[in-house]
Tab-separated table of C-alpha atoms and ligand atoms in Angstrom:
chain	number	residue	atom	x	y	z
J	145	MET	CA	-6.042	-21.606	-12.871
J	146	SER	CA	-2.565	-20.207	-12.234
J	147	ILE	CA	-2.399	-16.505	-11.157
J	148	GLU	CA	0.291	-14.394	-12.741
J	149	LEU	CA	1.304	-10.992	-11.363
J	150	TYR	CA	3.197	-8.336	-13.171
J	151	TRP	CA	4.577	-5.813	-10.724
J	152	GLY	CA	7.283	-3.239	-10.048
J	153	SER	CA	9.419	-2.994	-7.033
J	154	GLY	CA	8.558	-0.044	-4.664
J	155	SER	CA	4.987	0.388	-6.146
J	156	THR	CA	2.401	0.505	-3.349
J	157	PRO	CA	-0.470	-0.494	-5.592
J	158	CYS	CA	1.677	-3.522	-6.466
J	159	TRP	CA	2.365	-4.180	-2.741
J	160	ARG	CA	-1.364	-4.276	-2.054
J	161	VAL	CA	-1.950	-7.085	-4.572
J	162	GLN	CA	1.133	-9.035	-3.181
J	163	LEU	CA	-0.058	-8.701	0.368
J	164	ALA	CA	-3.630	-9.601	-0.577
J	165	LEU	CA	-2.354	-12.717	-2.269
J	166	ALA	CA	-0.296	-13.578	0.856
J	167	ALA	CA	-3.234	-12.830	3.186
J	168	LYS	CA	-5.430	-15.138	1.178
J	169	GLY	CA	-2.778	-17.952	1.018
J	170	LEU	CA	-2.704	-17.748	-2.839
J	171	THR	CA	0.466	-18.753	-4.788
J	172	HIS	CA	1.198	-16.995	-8.043
J	173	THR	CA	3.812	-16.593	-10.684
J	174	SER	CA	5.779	-13.401	-10.292
J	175	HIS	CA	6.791	-11.147	-13.197
J	176	LEU	CA	8.892	-8.389	-11.756
J	177	LEU	CA	9.158	-5.574	-14.345
J	178	SER	CA	11.937	-2.833	-14.197
J	179	PHE	CA	10.628	0.648	-14.423
J	180	ALA	CA	14.184	1.901	-15.149
J	181	ALA	CA	14.466	-0.479	-18.180
J	182	ARG	CA	10.869	0.565	-19.297
J	183	GLU	CA	9.651	-2.902	-19.203
J	184	THR	CA	6.055	-1.665	-18.507
J	185	ARG	CA	6.219	-0.163	-22.149
J	186	THR	CA	7.307	-3.206	-24.164
J	187	PRO	CA	4.830	-4.413	-26.848
J	188	ALA	CA	4.281	-7.754	-24.984
J	189	PHE	CA	3.201	-5.787	-21.751
J	190	LEU	CA	1.169	-3.263	-23.658
J	191	ALA	CA	-0.727	-6.153	-25.376
J	192	LEU	CA	-1.652	-7.302	-21.810
J	193	ASN	CA	-2.327	-3.797	-20.366
J	194	PRO	CA	-2.437	-1.012	-22.914
J	195	ARG	CA	-2.044	1.627	-20.072
J	196	GLY	CA	1.311	0.107	-19.458
J	197	LYS	CA	0.755	0.086	-15.660
J	198	VAL	CA	1.493	-2.435	-12.889
J	199	PRO	CA	0.035	-4.250	-10.975
J	200	THR	CA	-1.532	-6.243	-13.855
J	201	LEU	CA	-2.876	-9.721	-12.824
J	202	LYS	CA	-3.624	-12.529	-15.275
J	203	ASP	CA	-5.576	-15.414	-14.020
J	204	GLY	CA	-6.659	-17.693	-16.989
J	205	ASP	CA	-8.599	-15.540	-19.422
J	206	VAL	CA	-9.061	-12.769	-16.758
J	207	VAL	CA	-6.497	-9.918	-17.158
J	208	LEU	CA	-6.978	-6.927	-14.887
J	209	ASN	CA	-5.181	-3.771	-13.882
J	210	GLU	CA	-6.058	-1.331	-11.036
J	211	SER	CA	-5.020	-2.776	-7.774
J	212	ILE	CA	-8.411	-2.339	-5.937
J	213	ALA	CA	-10.217	-4.041	-8.781
J	214	ILE	CA	-7.802	-6.911	-8.516
J	215	LEU	CA	-8.341	-7.199	-4.823
J	216	ALA	CA	-12.145	-7.309	-5.521
J	217	TYR	CA	-11.618	-10.018	-8.214
J	218	LEU	CA	-9.438	-12.146	-6.060
J	219	ASP	CA	-11.889	-11.993	-3.176
J	220	ARG	CA	-14.755	-13.148	-5.553
J	221	ALA	CA	-12.803	-15.694	-7.467
J	222	TYR	CA	-11.002	-17.209	-4.267
J	223	PRO	CA	-13.630	-16.649	-1.525
J	224	GLU	CA	-11.667	-18.229	1.302
J	225	ARG	CA	-10.153	-15.848	3.710
J	226	PRO	CA	-12.257	-12.904	2.525
J	227	LEU	CA	-10.926	-9.381	2.422
J	228	PHE	CA	-14.188	-7.644	1.842
J	229	GLY	CA	-15.898	-8.709	4.965
J	230	ALA	CA	-18.458	-11.442	5.994
J	231	THR	CA	-21.621	-9.299	5.976
J	232	PRO	CA	-23.101	-6.479	3.868
J	233	ALA	CA	-22.346	-4.002	6.592
J	234	GLU	CA	-18.660	-5.121	6.855
J	235	ALA	CA	-18.304	-5.051	3.086
J	236	ALA	CA	-19.596	-1.509	2.837
J	237	GLN	CA	-17.379	-0.185	5.746
J	238	ILE	CA	-14.292	-1.845	4.101
J	239	TRP	CA	-15.139	-0.224	0.675
J	240	ARG	CA	-15.752	3.095	2.581
J	241	PHE	CA	-12.247	2.931	4.167
J	242	VAL	CA	-10.556	1.834	0.996
J	243	MET	CA	-12.214	4.799	-0.970
J	244	GLU	CA	-11.302	7.212	1.940
J	245	PHE	CA	-7.595	6.243	1.377
J	246	GLU	CA	-8.119	7.037	-2.321
J	247	SER	CA	-9.811	10.272	-1.582
J	248	HIS	CA	-8.200	11.568	1.572
J	249	GLY	CA	-5.381	9.504	3.148
J	250	GLY	CA	-3.490	8.778	-0.086
J	251	PRO	CA	-3.525	12.454	-1.252
J	252	ALA	CA	-2.511	13.601	2.350
J	253	ILE	CA	0.455	11.174	2.325
J	254	SER	CA	1.519	12.017	-1.302
J	255	ALA	CA	1.446	15.851	-0.655
J	256	VAL	CA	4.315	15.265	1.915
J	257	THR	CA	6.019	12.341	0.446
J	258	ARG	CA	6.266	13.172	-3.174
J	259	PRO	CA	8.454	16.197	-2.931
J	260	ILE	CA	10.782	14.305	-0.534
J	261	LEU	CA	10.990	11.126	-2.652
J	262	PHE	CA	10.771	12.613	-6.129
J	263	GLY	CA	11.356	16.335	-5.794
J	264	PRO	CA	11.406	19.154	-6.280
J	265	ILE	CA	11.524	20.688	-2.800
J	266	GLU	CA	11.045	24.465	-3.032
J	267	PRO	CA	13.209	26.645	-0.741
J	268	GLY	CA	12.049	26.362	2.863
J	269	GLY	CA	9.850	23.324	2.007
J	270	GLU	CA	6.673	25.356	2.555
J	271	ALA	CA	4.547	23.015	0.592
J	272	ILE	CA	5.559	20.071	2.835
J	273	THR	CA	4.896	22.069	6.004
J	274	ALA	CA	1.566	23.260	4.782
J	275	ALA	CA	0.560	19.634	4.018
J	276	LEU	CA	1.330	18.262	7.516
J	277	PRO	CA	-1.772	19.161	9.430
J	278	ALA	CA	-3.972	17.203	6.972
J	279	LEU	CA	-1.550	14.203	7.154
J	280	HIS	CA	-1.742	14.311	10.963
J	281	ALA	CA	-5.403	14.453	11.011
J	282	GLU	CA	-5.555	11.452	8.731
J	283	LEU	CA	-3.146	9.372	11.107
J	284	ASP	CA	-5.292	10.452	14.094
J	285	LEU	CA	-8.209	9.023	12.388
J	286	LEU	CA	-6.465	5.821	11.274
J	287	ALA	CA	-5.041	5.326	14.875
J	288	GLU	CA	-8.632	5.449	16.232
J	289	ARG	CA	-9.983	3.027	13.491
J	290	VAL	CA	-7.304	0.539	14.155
J	291	THR	CA	-7.762	0.448	17.823
J	292	PRO	CA	-9.723	-2.810	17.844
J	293	GLY	CA	-6.721	-4.456	16.052
J	294	THR	CA	-8.083	-4.291	12.498
J	295	MET	CA	-10.184	-1.740	10.750
J	296	VAL	CA	-13.329	-3.749	10.237
J	297	GLY	CA	-14.561	-7.139	11.642
J	298	GLY	CA	-11.615	-8.460	13.370
J	299	GLN	CA	-9.816	-9.909	10.287
J	300	VAL	CA	-7.286	-8.292	8.020
J	301	SER	CA	-9.302	-6.689	5.232
J	302	ALA	CA	-8.684	-4.823	2.030
J	303	ALA	CA	-9.033	-1.650	3.993
J	304	ASP	CA	-6.165	-2.616	6.284
J	305	ILE	CA	-3.958	-3.624	3.324
J	306	VAL	CA	-4.649	-0.417	1.363
J	307	TRP	CA	-3.848	1.959	4.370
J	308	PHE	CA	-0.879	-0.161	5.469
J	309	CYS	CA	0.715	-0.074	1.953
J	310	GLY	CA	0.087	3.735	1.898
J	311	LEU	CA	1.990	4.065	5.177
J	312	GLN	CA	4.937	2.321	3.698
J	313	GLN	CA	5.456	5.252	1.380
J	314	LEU	CA	5.264	7.649	4.345
J	315	VAL	CA	7.860	5.503	6.249
J	316	ARG	CA	10.173	5.678	3.299
J	317	ALA	CA	9.993	9.372	3.034
J	318	ALA	CA	10.110	10.204	6.723
J	319	THR	CA	13.242	8.128	7.226
J	320	ARG	CA	15.225	9.774	4.479
J	321	PRO	CA	17.938	12.106	5.815
J	322	ILE	CA	16.633	14.757	3.289
J	323	ALA	CA	13.244	14.793	5.373
J	324	ALA	CA	14.954	15.696	8.752
J	325	PRO	CA	14.803	19.505	8.502
J	326	PHE	CA	11.029	19.520	7.935
J	327	GLN	CA	10.075	17.966	11.447
J	328	LEU	CA	7.309	15.770	9.937
J	329	GLY	CA	6.314	14.458	13.412
J	330	VAL	CA	5.179	11.234	12.143
J	331	TRP	CA	8.106	8.745	12.649
J	332	PRO	CA	8.255	6.490	14.536
J	333	PHE	CA	4.453	6.189	14.541
J	334	GLY	CA	4.491	4.868	18.197
J	335	HIS	CA	5.335	8.312	19.514
J	336	ARG	CA	1.938	9.656	18.817
J	337	TRP	CA	-0.020	6.773	17.478
J	338	PRO	CA	0.768	3.526	19.444
J	339	THR	CA	-2.245	1.697	18.010
J	340	ILE	CA	-0.753	2.149	14.535
J	341	VAL	CA	2.210	0.218	15.728
J	342	SER	CA	0.191	-2.879	17.116
J	343	TRP	CA	-2.054	-2.866	14.016
J	344	ALA	CA	1.077	-2.760	11.718
J	345	GLN	CA	2.479	-5.773	13.596
J	346	ARG	CA	-0.570	-7.751	12.714
J	347	LEU	CA	-0.084	-6.953	8.984
J	348	GLU	CA	3.632	-7.633	9.185
J	349	ALA	CA	2.745	-11.073	10.708
J	350	ILE	CA	0.917	-12.212	7.585
J	351	PRO	CA	2.659	-15.534	6.401
J	352	GLY	CA	4.834	-14.412	3.412
J	353	TYR	CA	4.880	-10.749	4.362
J	354	ASP	CA	8.696	-10.578	4.004
J	355	ALA	CA	8.605	-11.808	0.461
J	356	THR	CA	6.247	-8.894	-0.375
J	357	ARG	CA	8.689	-6.212	0.599
J	358	PRO	CA	10.034	-4.187	-2.418
J	359	PRO	CA	13.486	-5.972	-3.150
J	360	HIS	CA	15.343	-2.586	-3.599
J	361	TRP	CA	14.156	-1.251	-0.194
J	362	SER	CA	16.789	-2.760	2.004
J	363	ASP	CA	15.907	-3.237	5.908
J	364	GLY	CA	18.348	-0.518	6.972
J	365	GLU	CA	16.807	2.016	4.644
J	366	HIS	CA	13.224	0.885	5.275
J	367	PRO	CA	12.311	0.061	8.747
J	368	ALA	CA	9.025	-1.789	9.565
J	369	PRO	CA	6.076	0.560	10.121
J	370	SER	CA	5.732	-1.122	13.502
J	371	ARG	CA	9.170	-0.092	14.649
J	372	MET	CA	8.921	1.211	18.173
J	373	GLY	CA	11.576	3.800	18.554
R	122	GSH	N1	-4.285	3.304	-9.693
R	122	GSH	C1	-3.452	2.351	-10.182
R	122	GSH	C2	-1.971	2.874	-10.248
R	122	GSH	C3	-1.135	2.008	-11.230
R	122	GSH	C4	0.274	2.810	-11.282
R	122	GSH	O1	0.291	4.149	-11.476
R	122	GSH	N2	1.263	2.107	-11.460
R	122	GSH	C5	2.554	2.595	-11.551
R	122	GSH	C6	3.526	2.166	-10.501
R	122	GSH	S1	2.980	2.684	-8.873
R	122	GSH	C7	3.195	2.179	-12.948
R	122	GSH	O2	3.003	1.164	-13.420
R	122	GSH	N3	4.105	3.027	-13.427
R	122	GSH	C8	4.866	2.561	-14.707
R	122	GSH	C9	4.813	3.408	-15.827
R	122	GSH	O3	3.813	4.269	-15.856
R	122	GSH	O4	5.396	3.112	-16.776
R	122	GSH	C10	-3.476	1.052	-9.357
R	122	GSH	O5	-3.918	1.162	-8.139
R	122	GSH	O6	-3.110	-0.053	-9.756
């Protein structure tokens, strides 16, 4: 079968799937859709995914949206280089960390990054400042969990991929000049969370990683999460 991926540049759910494909060594046909040109709303794409969202994956007769469901599908359909662990205990732990991103890590990141990246920022940026303690607590926890090198079982898993792609959004917001007055205290990660740097290096070493980077995020504007200083 030949895997086709419909995706959009800068979408972290899309990046999860691209990184999972790279980590599993799976080739695919890429369909880059433009959000600006509303290519997720064309009749042809809506016929594939009536929600009009990317990522959407097509593999023969299987058509799927929702990035985490896509990761789970790829892992069952192509079991080599598993992303959901080797044992029941590892699988459970990986799912736990994936779902903790959805319930806790992701919302903590979004509360800080959304106003910076998409606005509006209210005078004084109080909502951003109020959201920082929860974000720092999530990063403290992540730094502890990645101390062994990966989150679970010694191999890069879906948990690593989901958290790593989430951090990319944080890097993007924290390195924007508009973020400077808010003293986010998160960037570079190595100042307070050195284990996040070594863990990020491992994800960035996945063969094909560079090709997964959103094409409109240039190097100068978007440094690697593992950048030291
Ligand atoms: N929970 C979904 C999120 C999908 C999603 O919201 N995708 C956005 C990009 S990040 C999208 O397709 N937006 C285009 C649109 O709404 O037209 C997942 O994990 O796949």
